[in-house]
GROMACS .gro file of C-alpha atoms in nm:
model
  194
    1MET     CA    1  -1.170  -2.005  -1.314
    2THR     CA    2  -0.950  -2.174  -1.056
    3LYS     CA    3  -0.644  -1.966  -0.968
    4ILE     CA    4  -0.303  -2.134  -0.959
    5ILE     CA    5  -0.078  -2.036  -0.670
    6GLY     CA    6   0.281  -2.144  -0.723
    7LEU     CA    7   0.475  -2.256  -0.416
    8THR     CA    8   0.850  -2.288  -0.443
    9GLY     CA    9   1.173  -2.263  -0.248
   10GLY     CA   10   1.525  -2.396  -0.256
   11ILE     CA   11   1.613  -2.745  -0.142
   12GLY     CA   12   1.568  -2.779   0.236
   13SER     CA   13   1.363  -2.460   0.267
   14GLY     CA   14   1.062  -2.660   0.385
   15LYS     CA   15   0.823  -2.602   0.094
   16THR     CA   16   0.669  -2.949   0.138
   17THR     CA   17   0.601  -2.870   0.506
   18VAL     CA   18   0.436  -2.544   0.399
   19ALA     CA   19   0.238  -2.729   0.128
   20LYS     CA   20   0.102  -2.964   0.399
   21MET     CA   21  -0.010  -2.662   0.602
   22PHE     CA   22  -0.215  -2.540   0.304
   23SER     CA   23  -0.352  -2.891   0.249
   24GLU     CA   24  -0.458  -2.916   0.615
   25GLN     CA   25  -0.673  -2.605   0.553
   26GLY     CA   26  -0.861  -2.793   0.277
   27ILE     CA   27  -0.679  -2.629  -0.014
   28PRO     CA   28  -0.599  -2.868  -0.303
   29VAL     CA   29  -0.220  -2.910  -0.329
   30TYR     CA   30  -0.025  -3.056  -0.621
   31ILE     CA   31   0.331  -3.165  -0.534
   32ALA     CA   32   0.514  -3.160  -0.871
   33ASP     CA   33   0.825  -3.347  -0.748
   34GLU     CA   34   0.618  -3.636  -0.606
   35GLU     CA   35   0.417  -3.662  -0.928
   36ALA     CA   36   0.736  -3.646  -1.136
   37LYS     CA   37   0.875  -3.943  -0.940
   38LYS     CA   38   0.559  -4.145  -1.018
   39LEU     CA   39   0.570  -4.044  -1.385
   40MET     CA   40   0.927  -4.174  -1.407
   41ASP     CA   41   0.778  -4.525  -1.392
   42LEU     CA   42   0.595  -4.474  -1.724
   43ASP     CA   43   0.736  -4.679  -2.014
   44GLU     CA   44   0.771  -4.379  -2.248
   45ILE     CA   45   0.968  -4.181  -1.984
   46ILE     CA   46   1.192  -4.483  -1.911
   47GLU     CA   47   1.261  -4.517  -2.284
   48GLU     CA   48   1.345  -4.147  -2.323
   49VAL     CA   49   1.584  -4.167  -2.025
   50ARG     CA   50   1.748  -4.477  -2.179
   51ILE     CA   51   1.797  -4.297  -2.514
   52THR     CA   52   1.922  -3.973  -2.353
   53PHE     CA   53   2.139  -4.104  -2.069
   54GLY     CA   54   2.229  -4.459  -2.176
   55ASN     CA   55   2.137  -4.817  -2.086
   56ASP     CA   56   2.330  -4.792  -1.755
   57THR     CA   57   2.053  -4.573  -1.614
   58ILE     CA   58   1.791  -4.849  -1.655
   59VAL     CA   59   1.789  -5.155  -1.429
   60ASN     CA   60   1.510  -5.418  -1.452
   61ASN     CA   61   1.304  -5.181  -1.672
   62LYS     CA   62   1.314  -4.911  -1.405
   63ILE     CA   63   1.516  -4.592  -1.390
   64ASP     CA   64   1.812  -4.625  -1.156
   65ARG     CA   65   1.750  -4.294  -0.977
   66ALA     CA   66   2.084  -4.296  -0.794
   67LYS     CA   67   2.279  -4.332  -1.121
   68LEU     CA   68   2.065  -4.070  -1.292
   69ALA     CA   69   2.106  -3.830  -0.998
   70LYS     CA   70   2.486  -3.863  -1.020
   71ILE     CA   71   2.470  -3.766  -1.387
   72VAL     CA   72   2.232  -3.470  -1.359
   73PHE     CA   73   2.308  -3.308  -1.024
   74ASN     CA   74   2.670  -3.233  -1.115
   75ASN     CA   75   2.594  -3.111  -1.465
   76ALA     CA   76   2.354  -2.829  -1.551
   77GLU     CA   77   2.330  -2.936  -1.918
   78GLN     CA   78   2.237  -3.294  -1.826
   79LEU     CA   79   1.982  -3.163  -1.574
   80LYS     CA   80   1.825  -2.955  -1.853
   81LYS     CA   81   1.797  -3.270  -2.067
   82LEU     CA   82   1.620  -3.455  -1.786
   83ASN     CA   83   1.383  -3.163  -1.724
   84LYS     CA   84   1.294  -3.163  -2.097
   85ILE     CA   85   1.181  -3.524  -2.057
   86ILE     CA   86   0.998  -3.492  -1.724
   87HIS     CA   87   0.860  -3.138  -1.738
   88PRO     CA   88   0.608  -3.183  -2.025
   89ALA     CA   89   0.474  -3.501  -1.861
   90VAL     CA   90   0.427  -3.319  -1.528
   91GLN     CA   91   0.259  -3.025  -1.708
   92LYS     CA   92   0.007  -3.258  -1.874
   93HIS     CA   93  -0.056  -3.442  -1.547
   94PHE     CA   94  -0.111  -3.111  -1.363
   95LYS     CA   95  -0.364  -2.995  -1.626
   96ASP     CA   96  -0.560  -3.319  -1.582
   97TRP     CA   97  -0.543  -3.283  -1.200
   98LEU     CA   98  -0.664  -2.923  -1.228
   99LYS     CA   99  -0.979  -3.039  -1.412
  100ILE     CA  100  -1.073  -3.242  -1.102
  101HIS     CA  101  -1.033  -2.935  -0.878
  102TYR     CA  102  -1.206  -2.685  -1.109
  103SER     CA  103  -1.453  -2.579  -0.838
  104ALA     CA  104  -1.180  -2.470  -0.593
  105PRO     CA  105  -1.120  -2.092  -0.587
  106TYR     CA  106  -0.747  -2.168  -0.602
  107VAL     CA  107  -0.500  -2.455  -0.583
  108ILE     CA  108  -0.138  -2.470  -0.469
  109LYS     CA  109   0.119  -2.604  -0.716
  110GLU     CA  110   0.438  -2.690  -0.527
  111ALA     CA  111   0.744  -2.713  -0.750
  112ALA     CA  112   1.113  -2.693  -0.658
  113ILE     CA  113   1.215  -2.544  -0.992
  114LEU     CA  114   0.907  -2.331  -1.062
  115PHE     CA  115   1.111  -2.030  -1.182
  116GLU     CA  116   1.384  -2.231  -1.353
  117THR     CA  117   1.125  -2.394  -1.583
  118ASN     CA  118   0.919  -2.074  -1.630
  119GLY     CA  119   0.634  -2.245  -1.443
  120HIS     CA  120   0.568  -1.920  -1.255
  121LYS     CA  121   0.430  -1.774  -1.579
  122GLN     CA  122   0.131  -2.011  -1.552
  123CYS     CA  123   0.063  -1.901  -1.192
  124ASP     CA  124  -0.162  -1.621  -1.071
  125LYS     CA  125   0.054  -1.567  -0.760
  126VAL     CA  126   0.379  -1.717  -0.633
  127ILE     CA  127   0.485  -1.799  -0.277
  128THR     CA  128   0.855  -1.860  -0.206
  129VAL     CA  129   0.967  -2.040   0.109
  130VAL     CA  130   1.306  -1.934   0.245
  131ALA     CA  131   1.536  -2.041   0.529
  132PRO     CA  132   1.901  -1.975   0.619
  133GLN     CA  133   2.139  -2.183   0.405
  134LEU     CA  134   2.301  -2.363   0.702
  135LEU     CA  135   1.959  -2.475   0.826
  136ARG     CA  136   1.864  -2.590   0.475
  137ILE     CA  137   2.185  -2.796   0.446
  138GLU     CA  138   2.124  -2.948   0.790
  139ARG     CA  139   1.765  -3.046   0.698
  140VAL     CA  140   1.868  -3.210   0.370
  141ILE     CA  141   2.155  -3.403   0.530
  142LEU     CA  142   1.909  -3.539   0.788
  143ARG     CA  143   1.635  -3.610   0.534
  144ASP     CA  144   1.841  -3.762   0.251
  145LYS     CA  145   2.134  -3.899   0.454
  146SER     CA  146   2.358  -3.707   0.216
  147ASP     CA  147   2.675  -3.506   0.269
  148LYS     CA  148   2.726  -3.130   0.278
  149GLN     CA  149   2.908  -3.120  -0.057
  150SER     CA  150   2.628  -3.290  -0.254
  151VAL     CA  151   2.366  -3.067  -0.088
  152LEU     CA  152   2.568  -2.757  -0.184
  153GLN     CA  153   2.588  -2.882  -0.543
  154ARG     CA  154   2.211  -2.914  -0.554
  155ILE     CA  155   2.168  -2.566  -0.403
  156ASN     CA  156   2.403  -2.427  -0.668
  157ASN     CA  157   2.191  -2.585  -0.945
  158GLN     CA  158   1.888  -2.383  -0.827
  159TRP     CA  159   1.819  -2.013  -0.850
  160SER     CA  160   1.926  -1.807  -0.550
  161GLU     CA  161   1.665  -1.715  -0.289
  162GLU     CA  162   1.721  -1.347  -0.369
  163LYS     CA  163   1.632  -1.401  -0.735
  164LYS     CA  164   1.319  -1.599  -0.642
  165ILE     CA  165   1.206  -1.341  -0.385
  166MET     CA  166   1.221  -1.065  -0.648
  167LEU     CA  167   0.965  -1.253  -0.861
  168SER     CA  168   0.740  -1.366  -0.574
  169ASP     CA  169   0.415  -1.222  -0.443
  170PHE     CA  170   0.460  -1.373  -0.096
  171VAL     CA  171   0.763  -1.493   0.101
  172ILE     CA  172   0.744  -1.734   0.395
  173GLU     CA  173   1.043  -1.752   0.627
  174ASN     CA  174   1.045  -2.112   0.750
  175ILE     CA  175   1.260  -2.133   1.061
  176ASP     CA  176   1.009  -2.178   1.344
  177LEU     CA  177   0.703  -2.395   1.262
  178GLU     CA  178   0.458  -2.188   1.466
  179LYS     CA  179   0.566  -1.868   1.293
  180THR     CA  180   0.550  -2.046   0.956
  181LYS     CA  181   0.193  -2.157   1.031
  182THR     CA  182   0.096  -1.796   1.114
  183GLN     CA  183   0.244  -1.677   0.784
  184VAL     CA  184   0.049  -1.947   0.595
  185ASP     CA  185  -0.275  -1.843   0.770
  186ASP     CA  186  -0.210  -1.478   0.679
  187ILE     CA  187  -0.153  -1.568   0.313
  188ILE     CA  188  -0.470  -1.781   0.306
  189LYS     CA  189  -0.669  -1.478   0.427
  190LEU     CA  190  -0.521  -1.269   0.144
  191LEU     CA  191  -0.573  -1.541  -0.118
  192ASN     CA  192  -0.937  -1.578  -0.014
  193LYS     CA  193  -0.987  -1.216  -0.127
  194ILE     CA  194  -0.854  -1.261  -0.481
   0.00000   0.00000   0.00000
């Protein structure tokens, strides 16, 4: 039975960078956020978003992600509604993906809101990536061309690092890439024993 290793971390922590490090070692990696973005192009998801958030969120039969982001990132209740639409579709997609990788001893499932959606309960182990908040804000501003206030709002919509660490089996401090790589290698050695 293939083991599922959850990989999570707050926005800007560098979990995608860490996921790539695992992938480079030949470990199958599922990036939930990337798959969720692709699934948002499915007709049934578009229709559910239209019904839940209104016609304004759909432009040329596609979800207007900027409009939808404005609605959900400032409102925890609206974010919950969106997750109820997207999360089951991602779960089903992940199960299908897992069937393809059944021969791997373990796979990495990278998800930003792994704990918030109780996704950690389907994992055999969980890795949380952490970094100082100022560095995280800096990274997101550079990556998304956003402002400090909107990054802070997104951070506040996620669980705190402390809460995630308490429920994690491994913690990677992602400040210096070389040190991060060493931590990944150490975790791979431990995972190869389970």
